[in-house]
Short mmCIF file of C-alpha atoms and ligand atoms in Angstrom, two decimals:
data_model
loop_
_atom_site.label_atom_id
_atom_site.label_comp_id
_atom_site.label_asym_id
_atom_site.label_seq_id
_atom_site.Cartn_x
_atom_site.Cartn_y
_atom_site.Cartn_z
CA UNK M 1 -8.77 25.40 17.50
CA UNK M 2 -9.37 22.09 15.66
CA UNK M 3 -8.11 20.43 18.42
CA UNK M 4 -10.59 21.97 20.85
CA UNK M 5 -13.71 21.08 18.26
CA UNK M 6 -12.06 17.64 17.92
CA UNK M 7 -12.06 17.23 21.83
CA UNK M 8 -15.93 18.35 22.05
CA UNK M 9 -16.78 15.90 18.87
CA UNK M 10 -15.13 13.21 21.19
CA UNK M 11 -16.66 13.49 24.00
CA UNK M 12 -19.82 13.33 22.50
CA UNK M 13 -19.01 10.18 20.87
CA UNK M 14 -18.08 8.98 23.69
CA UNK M 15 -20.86 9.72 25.57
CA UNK M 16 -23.25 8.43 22.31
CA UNK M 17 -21.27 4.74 22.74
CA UNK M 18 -22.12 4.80 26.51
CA UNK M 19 -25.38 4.82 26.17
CA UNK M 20 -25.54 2.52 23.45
CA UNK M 21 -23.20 0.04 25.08
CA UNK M 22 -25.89 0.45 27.89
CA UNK M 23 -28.76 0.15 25.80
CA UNK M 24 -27.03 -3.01 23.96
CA UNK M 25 -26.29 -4.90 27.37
CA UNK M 26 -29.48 -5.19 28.34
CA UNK M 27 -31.12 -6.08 24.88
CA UNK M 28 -27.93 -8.19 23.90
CA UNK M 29 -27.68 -11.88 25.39
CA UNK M 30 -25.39 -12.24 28.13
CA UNK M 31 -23.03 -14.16 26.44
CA UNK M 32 -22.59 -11.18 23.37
CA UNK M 33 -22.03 -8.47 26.07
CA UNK M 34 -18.20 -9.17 26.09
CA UNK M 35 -18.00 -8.54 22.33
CA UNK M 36 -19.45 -5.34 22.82
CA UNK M 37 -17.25 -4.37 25.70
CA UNK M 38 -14.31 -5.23 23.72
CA UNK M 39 -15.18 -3.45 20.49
CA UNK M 40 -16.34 -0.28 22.44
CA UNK M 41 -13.14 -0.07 24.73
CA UNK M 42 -9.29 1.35 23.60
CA UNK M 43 -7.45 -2.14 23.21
CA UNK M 44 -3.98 -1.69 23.17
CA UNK M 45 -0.74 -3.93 22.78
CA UNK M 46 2.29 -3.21 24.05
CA UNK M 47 4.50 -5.52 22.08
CA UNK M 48 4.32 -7.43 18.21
CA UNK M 49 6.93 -8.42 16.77
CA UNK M 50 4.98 -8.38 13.21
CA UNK M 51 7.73 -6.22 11.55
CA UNK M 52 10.04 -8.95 11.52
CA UNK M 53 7.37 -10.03 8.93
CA UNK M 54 7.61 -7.84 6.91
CA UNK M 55 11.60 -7.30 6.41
CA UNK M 56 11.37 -11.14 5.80
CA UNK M 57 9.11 -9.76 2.28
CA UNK M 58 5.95 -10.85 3.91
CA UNK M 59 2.74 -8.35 3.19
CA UNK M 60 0.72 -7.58 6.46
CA UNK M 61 -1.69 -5.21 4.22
CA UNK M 62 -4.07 -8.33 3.39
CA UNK M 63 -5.46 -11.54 5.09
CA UNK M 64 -2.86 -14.09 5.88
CA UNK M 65 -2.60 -17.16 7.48
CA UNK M 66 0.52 -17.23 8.68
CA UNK M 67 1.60 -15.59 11.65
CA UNK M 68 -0.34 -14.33 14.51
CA UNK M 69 -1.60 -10.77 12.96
CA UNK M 70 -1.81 -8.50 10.16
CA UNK M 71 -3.91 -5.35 8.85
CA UNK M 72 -7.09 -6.64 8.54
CA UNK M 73 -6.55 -9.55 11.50
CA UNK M 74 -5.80 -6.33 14.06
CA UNK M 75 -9.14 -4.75 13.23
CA UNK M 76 -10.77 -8.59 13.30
CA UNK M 77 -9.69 -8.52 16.97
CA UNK M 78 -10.89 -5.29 18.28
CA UNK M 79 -7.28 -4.00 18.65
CA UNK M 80 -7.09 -0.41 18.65
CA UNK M 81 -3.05 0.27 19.30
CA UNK M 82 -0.53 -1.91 18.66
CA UNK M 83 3.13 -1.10 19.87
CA UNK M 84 5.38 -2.41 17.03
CA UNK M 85 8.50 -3.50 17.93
CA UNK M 86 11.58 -2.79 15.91
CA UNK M 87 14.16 -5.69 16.27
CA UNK M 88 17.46 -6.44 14.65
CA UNK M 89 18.57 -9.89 13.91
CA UNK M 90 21.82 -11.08 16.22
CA UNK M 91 23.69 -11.73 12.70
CA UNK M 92 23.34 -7.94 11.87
CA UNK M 93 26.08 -6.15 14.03
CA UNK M 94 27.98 -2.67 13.79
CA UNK M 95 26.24 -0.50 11.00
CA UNK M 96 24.46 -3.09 9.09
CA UNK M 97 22.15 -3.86 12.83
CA UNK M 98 21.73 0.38 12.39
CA UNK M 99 20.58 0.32 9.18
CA UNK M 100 18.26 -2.74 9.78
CA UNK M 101 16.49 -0.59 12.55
CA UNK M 102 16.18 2.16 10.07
CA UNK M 103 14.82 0.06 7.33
CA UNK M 104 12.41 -1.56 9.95
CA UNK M 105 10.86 1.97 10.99
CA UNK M 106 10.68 2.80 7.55
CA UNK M 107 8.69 -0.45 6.36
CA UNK M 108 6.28 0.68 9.00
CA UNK M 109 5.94 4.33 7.87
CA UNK M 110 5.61 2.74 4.11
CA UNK M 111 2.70 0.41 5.03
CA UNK M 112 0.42 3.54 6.86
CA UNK M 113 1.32 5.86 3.98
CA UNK M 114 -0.64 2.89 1.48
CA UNK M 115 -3.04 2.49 3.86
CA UNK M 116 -3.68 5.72 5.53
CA UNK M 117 -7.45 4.58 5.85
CA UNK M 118 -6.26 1.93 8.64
CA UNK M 119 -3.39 2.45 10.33
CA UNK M 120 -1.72 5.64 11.66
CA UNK M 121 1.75 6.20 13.15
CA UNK M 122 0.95 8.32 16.29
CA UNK M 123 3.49 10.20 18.74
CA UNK M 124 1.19 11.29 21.39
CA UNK M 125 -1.76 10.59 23.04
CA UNK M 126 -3.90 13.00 21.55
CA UNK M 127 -2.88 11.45 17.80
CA UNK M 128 -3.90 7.80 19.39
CA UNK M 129 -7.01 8.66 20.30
CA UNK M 130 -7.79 10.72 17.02
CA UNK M 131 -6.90 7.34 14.87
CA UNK M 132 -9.25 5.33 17.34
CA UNK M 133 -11.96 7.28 16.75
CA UNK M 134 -11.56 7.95 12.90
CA UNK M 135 -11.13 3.78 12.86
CA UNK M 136 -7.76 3.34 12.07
CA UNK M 137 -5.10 1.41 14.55
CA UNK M 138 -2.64 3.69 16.04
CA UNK M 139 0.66 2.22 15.65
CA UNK M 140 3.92 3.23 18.05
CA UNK M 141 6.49 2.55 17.23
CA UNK M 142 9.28 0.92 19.84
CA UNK M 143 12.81 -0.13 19.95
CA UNK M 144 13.41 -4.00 21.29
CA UNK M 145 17.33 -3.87 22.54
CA UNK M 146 19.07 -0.75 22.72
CA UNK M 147 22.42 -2.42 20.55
CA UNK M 148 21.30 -0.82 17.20
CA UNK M 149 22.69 2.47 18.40
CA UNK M 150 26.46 1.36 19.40
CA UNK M 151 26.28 3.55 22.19
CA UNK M 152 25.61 6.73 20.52
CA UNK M 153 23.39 9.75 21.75
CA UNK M 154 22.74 11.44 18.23
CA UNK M 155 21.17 7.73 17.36
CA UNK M 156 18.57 8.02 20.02
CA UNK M 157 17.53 11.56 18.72
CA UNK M 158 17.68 10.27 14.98
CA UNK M 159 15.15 7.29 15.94
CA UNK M 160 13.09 10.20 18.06
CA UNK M 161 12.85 12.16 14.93
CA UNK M 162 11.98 9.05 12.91
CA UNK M 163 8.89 8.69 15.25
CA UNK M 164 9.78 6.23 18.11
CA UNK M 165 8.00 6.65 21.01
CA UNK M 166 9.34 3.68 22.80
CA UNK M 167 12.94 2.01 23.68
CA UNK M 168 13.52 -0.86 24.92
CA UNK M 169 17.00 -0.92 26.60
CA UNK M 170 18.07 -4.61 26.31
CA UNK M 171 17.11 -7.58 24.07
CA UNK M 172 18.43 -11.02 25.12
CA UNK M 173 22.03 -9.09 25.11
CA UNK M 174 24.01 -6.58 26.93
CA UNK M 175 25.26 -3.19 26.08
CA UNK M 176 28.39 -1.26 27.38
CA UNK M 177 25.46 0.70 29.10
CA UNK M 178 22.59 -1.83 29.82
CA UNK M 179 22.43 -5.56 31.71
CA UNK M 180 19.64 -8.02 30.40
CA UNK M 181 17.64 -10.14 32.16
CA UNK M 182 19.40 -13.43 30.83
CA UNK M 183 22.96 -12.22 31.27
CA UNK M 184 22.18 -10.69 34.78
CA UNK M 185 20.31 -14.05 36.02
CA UNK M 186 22.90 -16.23 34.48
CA UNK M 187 25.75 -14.27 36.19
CA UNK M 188 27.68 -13.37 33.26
CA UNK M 189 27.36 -9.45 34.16
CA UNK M 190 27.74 -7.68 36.81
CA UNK M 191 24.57 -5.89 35.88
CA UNK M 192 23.38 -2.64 36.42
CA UNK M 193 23.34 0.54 34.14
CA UNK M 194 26.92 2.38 33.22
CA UNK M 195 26.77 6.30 33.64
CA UNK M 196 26.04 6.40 29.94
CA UNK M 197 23.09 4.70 30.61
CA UNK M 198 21.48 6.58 32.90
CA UNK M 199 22.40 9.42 30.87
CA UNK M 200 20.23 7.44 27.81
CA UNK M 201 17.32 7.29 30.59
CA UNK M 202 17.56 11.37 31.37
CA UNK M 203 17.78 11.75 27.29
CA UNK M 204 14.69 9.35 26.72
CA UNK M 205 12.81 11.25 30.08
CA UNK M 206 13.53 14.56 28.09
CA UNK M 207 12.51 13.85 24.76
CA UNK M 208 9.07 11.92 26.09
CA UNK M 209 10.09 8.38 25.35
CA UNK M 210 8.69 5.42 26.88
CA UNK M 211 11.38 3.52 28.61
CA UNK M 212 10.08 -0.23 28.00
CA UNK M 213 12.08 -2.51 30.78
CA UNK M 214 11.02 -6.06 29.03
CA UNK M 215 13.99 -7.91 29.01
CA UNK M 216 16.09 -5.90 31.20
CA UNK M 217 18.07 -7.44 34.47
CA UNK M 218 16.87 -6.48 37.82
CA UNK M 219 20.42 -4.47 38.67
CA UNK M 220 19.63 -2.43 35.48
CA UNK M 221 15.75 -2.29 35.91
CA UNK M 222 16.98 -0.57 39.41
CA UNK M 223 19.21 1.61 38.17
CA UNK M 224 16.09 2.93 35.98
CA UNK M 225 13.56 3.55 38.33
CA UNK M 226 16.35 5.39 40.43
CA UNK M 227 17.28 7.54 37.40
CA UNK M 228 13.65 8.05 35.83
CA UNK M 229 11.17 10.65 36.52
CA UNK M 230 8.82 8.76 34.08
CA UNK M 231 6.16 5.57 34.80
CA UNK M 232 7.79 3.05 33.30
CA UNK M 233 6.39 -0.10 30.88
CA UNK M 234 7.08 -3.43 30.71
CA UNK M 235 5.90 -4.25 26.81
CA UNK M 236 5.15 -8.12 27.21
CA UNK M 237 6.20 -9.82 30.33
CA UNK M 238 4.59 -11.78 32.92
CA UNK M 239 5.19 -12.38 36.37
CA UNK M 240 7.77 -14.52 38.51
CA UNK M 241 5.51 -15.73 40.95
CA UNK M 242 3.71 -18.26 38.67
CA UNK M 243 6.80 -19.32 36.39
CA UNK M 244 10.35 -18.86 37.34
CA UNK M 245 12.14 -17.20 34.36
CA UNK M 246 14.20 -14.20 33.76
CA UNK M 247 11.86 -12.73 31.23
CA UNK M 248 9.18 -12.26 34.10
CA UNK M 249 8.95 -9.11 36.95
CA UNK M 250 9.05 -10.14 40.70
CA UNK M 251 6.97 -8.93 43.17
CA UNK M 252 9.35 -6.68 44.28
CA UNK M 253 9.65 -5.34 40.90
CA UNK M 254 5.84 -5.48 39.70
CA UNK M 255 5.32 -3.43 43.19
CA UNK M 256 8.06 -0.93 42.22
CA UNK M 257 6.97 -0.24 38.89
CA UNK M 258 3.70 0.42 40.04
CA UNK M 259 4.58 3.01 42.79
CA UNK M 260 6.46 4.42 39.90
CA UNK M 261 2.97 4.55 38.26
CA UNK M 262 3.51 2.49 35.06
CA UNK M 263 2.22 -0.67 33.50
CA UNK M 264 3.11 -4.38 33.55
CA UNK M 265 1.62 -5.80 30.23
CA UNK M 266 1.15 -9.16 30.18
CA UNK M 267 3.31 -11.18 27.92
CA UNK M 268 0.83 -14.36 26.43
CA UNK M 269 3.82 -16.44 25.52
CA UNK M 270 2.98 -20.33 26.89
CA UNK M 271 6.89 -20.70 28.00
CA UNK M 272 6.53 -17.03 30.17
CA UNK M 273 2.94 -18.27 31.32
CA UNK M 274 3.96 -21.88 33.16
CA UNK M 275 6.82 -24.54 33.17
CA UNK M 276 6.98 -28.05 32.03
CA UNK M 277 6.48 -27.67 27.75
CA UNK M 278 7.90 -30.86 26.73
CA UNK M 279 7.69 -31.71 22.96
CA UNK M 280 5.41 -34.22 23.95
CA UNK M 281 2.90 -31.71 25.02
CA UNK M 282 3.32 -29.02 22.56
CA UNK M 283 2.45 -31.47 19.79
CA UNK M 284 -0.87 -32.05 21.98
CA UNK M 285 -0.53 -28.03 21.73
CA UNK M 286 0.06 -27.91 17.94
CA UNK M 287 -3.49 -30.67 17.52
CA UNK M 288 -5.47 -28.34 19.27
CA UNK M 289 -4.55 -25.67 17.69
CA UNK M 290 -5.70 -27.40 14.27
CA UNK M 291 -9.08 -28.00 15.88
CA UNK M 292 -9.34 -24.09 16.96
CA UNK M 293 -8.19 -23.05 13.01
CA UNK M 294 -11.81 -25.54 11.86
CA UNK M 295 -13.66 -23.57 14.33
CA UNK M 296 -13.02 -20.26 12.48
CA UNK M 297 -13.97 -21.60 9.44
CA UNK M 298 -17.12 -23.33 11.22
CA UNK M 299 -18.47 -20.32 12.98
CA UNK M 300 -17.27 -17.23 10.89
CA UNK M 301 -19.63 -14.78 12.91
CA UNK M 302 -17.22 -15.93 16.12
CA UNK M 303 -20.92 -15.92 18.01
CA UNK M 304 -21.89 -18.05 21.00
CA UNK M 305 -21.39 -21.25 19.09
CA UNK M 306 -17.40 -20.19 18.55
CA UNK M 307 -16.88 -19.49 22.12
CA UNK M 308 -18.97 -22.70 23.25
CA UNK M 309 -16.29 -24.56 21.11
CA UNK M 310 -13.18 -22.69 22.12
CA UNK M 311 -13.92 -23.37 26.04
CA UNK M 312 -14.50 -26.94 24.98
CA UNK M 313 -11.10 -27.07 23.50
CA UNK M 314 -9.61 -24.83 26.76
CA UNK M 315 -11.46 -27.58 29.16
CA UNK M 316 -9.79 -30.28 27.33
CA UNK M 317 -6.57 -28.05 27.82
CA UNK M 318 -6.89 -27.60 31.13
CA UNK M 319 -7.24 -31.26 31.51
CA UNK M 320 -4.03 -31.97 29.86
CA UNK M 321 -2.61 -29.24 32.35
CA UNK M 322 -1.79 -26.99 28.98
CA UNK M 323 -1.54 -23.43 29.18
CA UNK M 324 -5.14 -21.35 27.84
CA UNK M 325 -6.37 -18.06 27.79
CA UNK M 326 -7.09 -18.57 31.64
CA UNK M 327 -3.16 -19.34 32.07
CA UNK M 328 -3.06 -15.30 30.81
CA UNK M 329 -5.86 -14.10 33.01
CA UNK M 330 -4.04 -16.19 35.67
CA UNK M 331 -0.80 -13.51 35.28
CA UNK M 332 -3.20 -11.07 34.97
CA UNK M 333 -4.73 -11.33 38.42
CA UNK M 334 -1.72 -12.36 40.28
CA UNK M 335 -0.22 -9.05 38.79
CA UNK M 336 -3.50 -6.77 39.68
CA UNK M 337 -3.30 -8.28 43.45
CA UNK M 338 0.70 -7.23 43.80
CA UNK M 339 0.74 -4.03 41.38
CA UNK M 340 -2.78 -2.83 41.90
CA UNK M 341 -6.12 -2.79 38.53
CA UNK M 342 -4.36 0.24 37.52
CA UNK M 343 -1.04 -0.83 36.20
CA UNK M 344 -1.46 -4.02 34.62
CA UNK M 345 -2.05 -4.12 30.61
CA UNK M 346 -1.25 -6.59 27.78
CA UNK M 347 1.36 -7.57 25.70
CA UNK M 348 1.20 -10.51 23.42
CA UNK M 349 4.64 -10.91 22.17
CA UNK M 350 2.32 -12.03 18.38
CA UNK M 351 4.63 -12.99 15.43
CA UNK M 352 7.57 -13.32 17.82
CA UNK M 353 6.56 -16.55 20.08
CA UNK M 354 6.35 -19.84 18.17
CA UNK M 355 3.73 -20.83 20.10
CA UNK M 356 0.68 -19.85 21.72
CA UNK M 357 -2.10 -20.81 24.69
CA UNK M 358 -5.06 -22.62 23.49
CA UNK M 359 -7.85 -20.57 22.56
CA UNK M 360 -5.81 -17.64 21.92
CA UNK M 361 -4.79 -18.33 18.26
CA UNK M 362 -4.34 -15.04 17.48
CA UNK M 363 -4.82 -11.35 17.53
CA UNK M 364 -8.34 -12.20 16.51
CA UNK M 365 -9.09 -14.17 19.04
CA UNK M 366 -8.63 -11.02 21.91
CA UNK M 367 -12.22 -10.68 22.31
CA UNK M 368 -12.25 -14.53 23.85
CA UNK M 369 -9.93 -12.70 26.28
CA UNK M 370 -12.06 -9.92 27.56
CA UNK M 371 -14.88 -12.66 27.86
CA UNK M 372 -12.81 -14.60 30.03
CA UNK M 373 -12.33 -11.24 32.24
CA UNK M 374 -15.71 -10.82 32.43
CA UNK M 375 -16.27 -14.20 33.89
CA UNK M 376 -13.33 -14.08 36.76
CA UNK M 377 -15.37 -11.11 38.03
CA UNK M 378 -13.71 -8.39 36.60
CA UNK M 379 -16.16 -4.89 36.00
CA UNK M 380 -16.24 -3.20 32.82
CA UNK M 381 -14.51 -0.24 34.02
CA UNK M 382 -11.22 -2.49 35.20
CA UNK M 383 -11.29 -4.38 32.34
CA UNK M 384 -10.82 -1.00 29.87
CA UNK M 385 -8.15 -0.21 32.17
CA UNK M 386 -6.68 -3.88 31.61
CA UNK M 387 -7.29 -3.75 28.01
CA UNK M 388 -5.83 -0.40 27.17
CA UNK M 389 -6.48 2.77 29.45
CA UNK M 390 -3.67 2.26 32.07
CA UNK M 391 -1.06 2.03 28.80
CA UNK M 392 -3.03 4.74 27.68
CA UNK M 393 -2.52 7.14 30.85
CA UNK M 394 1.26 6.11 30.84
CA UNK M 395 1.63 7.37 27.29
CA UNK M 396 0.10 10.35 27.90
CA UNK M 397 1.67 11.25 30.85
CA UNK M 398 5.37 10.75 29.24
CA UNK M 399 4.62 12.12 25.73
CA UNK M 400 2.83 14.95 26.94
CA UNK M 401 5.93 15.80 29.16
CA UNK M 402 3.32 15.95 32.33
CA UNK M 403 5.54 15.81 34.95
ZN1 ZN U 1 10.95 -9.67 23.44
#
């Protein structure tokens, strides 16, 4: 019954910020309507890698200015859902990579039971949109390389139990059961998923698991959507056509994942997003950034005056021929022409890239990103899809168990 009052009290509220994101774009100036857009819509990200972090003994739970994103730096930059990936160093092997995966998840439950004011684990849909609207970031919680488990069925059901929502089948290694993309492109592996595999794909189908295929080979990624009854994700990639790398989808494979109704989320790392990043030019990368950090102390408010001196610094980018926010919206559109406005999302790859694209710093600089959306064209409705919805309609559909 509380669910069905909850529901009601939501749609209201939903209805209330309609009309006042009406009434506030056409009182607000044009150039503020973007920061309304982007506070008022679900922003989600399908991939940080901020946990690492933490089991390094960093605190996420105040300000810092290291990194790409913590507590207070999500909430900065609109993000509503953040996909948190759980990763084991290639050092930690056998049981010690098992219990590093553990003691990942459980640094993550740890930091929302001190702060259950901002950030909720959530297992469903229904518990993501409950901590949007009570203003706290839903966090998922996903696997990043399928290793962890050596193999082992009861491990997937212990992680399930644990709260993961999300499994990523490969890292930048193979399994006995999975290819990844590097091993598959370099021809080590045959590549493809073993019958235990596909097996792990029926199990995660079952249970209502995401099935994330970032880093997977195409033979395997195959195997997958033949196996799958699920729309599928791909956490933070970004797409073949406009750099060459085994970390992006193909055509073939953005189009496939779409008819399979999932979501392609855009991966922001400058190395995915174009070729060419000599060390000549990311120290030219590095000097801009330095000039973007004096504009947030400059302009604290992030107003017109902050985004006047961010597309400065882009222009001067895009001079240079360095990757910007527009090298993101570039992967963005050529995946919404081949996989269609409903399947494309966005997944930074924060606190696990050593680098980013001018003008997106980080996580707080998202809004900048929704401007720039506004500006190649994009309407308001395809842009909530972009910046959350379509992950949002995937997750539902698999945790629900709608088939
Ligand atoms: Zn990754």
């Amino acid at each position: 019954m509380d669910g069905v009052l909850f529901f009601i009290d939501m749609q209201t509220r939903f209805r209330y910020s309609v009309y006042l994101f009406c009434l506030l774009s056409v009182t607000l100036p044009a150039q503020e309507v973007y920061r309304t857009l982007h506070r008022d819509a679900v922003v989600v990200d399908g991939h940080s890698d901020v946990l690492g972090r933490v089991m390094s003994g960093e605190s996420i739970e105040s300000w810092t200015t290291s990194g790409h994103s913590d507590l207070p730096r999500f909430r900065a930059g609109g993000l509503d859902a953040q996909v948190f990936a759980v990763w084991v160093p290639s050092r930690e092997r056998g049981e010690r990579a098992w219990r590093f995966a553990l003691a990942e998840i459980d640094s993550l439950h740890a930091i929302a039971e001190r702060n259950p004011d901002r950030l909720r684990i959530v297992t469903d849909a229904q518990q993501l949109r409950e901590a949007v609207i009570t203003g706290r970031i839903a966090g998922i919680i996903g696997l990043e390389g399928g290793r962890c488990i050596d193999g082992r069925r009861d491990r997937i059901l212990q992680l399930y139990q644990r709260g993961l929502r999300s499994f990523g089948l490969t890292w930048n290694y193979s399994s006995d059961w999975a290819t990844c993309s590097k091993d598959e492109a370099s021809g080590k592996v045959r590549g493809g998923l073993s019958a235990k595999g596909k097996q792990f794909v029926a199990l995660l189908d079952s249970l209502g698991v995401l099935i994330d295929v970032s880093h997977l080979g195409e033979r395997s990624f195959r195997d997958v959507l033949s196996v799958t009854r699920h729309p599928l994700i791909a956490s933070h990639s970004a797409c073949t056509a406009l750099r060459k790398h085994h970390r992006n989808l193909t055509d073939a494979q953005l189009t496939a994942l779409a008819r399979g109704g999932g979501v392609v989320m855009i991966n922001f790392y400058p190395g995915f997003l174009t070729g060419g990043l000599n060390t000549t030019r990311i120290a030219e990368m590095r000097r801009l950034h330095e000039r973007h950090t004096k504009f947030k102390v400059q302009y604290p408010d992030r107003g017109p005056s902050y985004a006047a001196a961010t597309d400065h610094l882009m222009e001067e980018a895009r001079k240079a021929k360095l990757p910007t926010i527009h090298t993101i919206v570039d992967h963005i559109d050529h995946a919404v022409t081949v996989a269609g406005i409903d399947h494309v999302g966005l997944g930074s790859d924060f606190d696990g890239i050593s680098l980013t694209p001018i003008g997106m710093q980080d996580v707080t600089d998202l809004p900048l990103l929704t401007r720039i959306l506004r500006q190649r064209g994009y309407d308001d409705l395809s842009i909530r899809k972009i910046l959350g919805n379509n992950f949002l309609r995937v997750f539902e559909k698999v945790t629900s168990h709608d088939e």
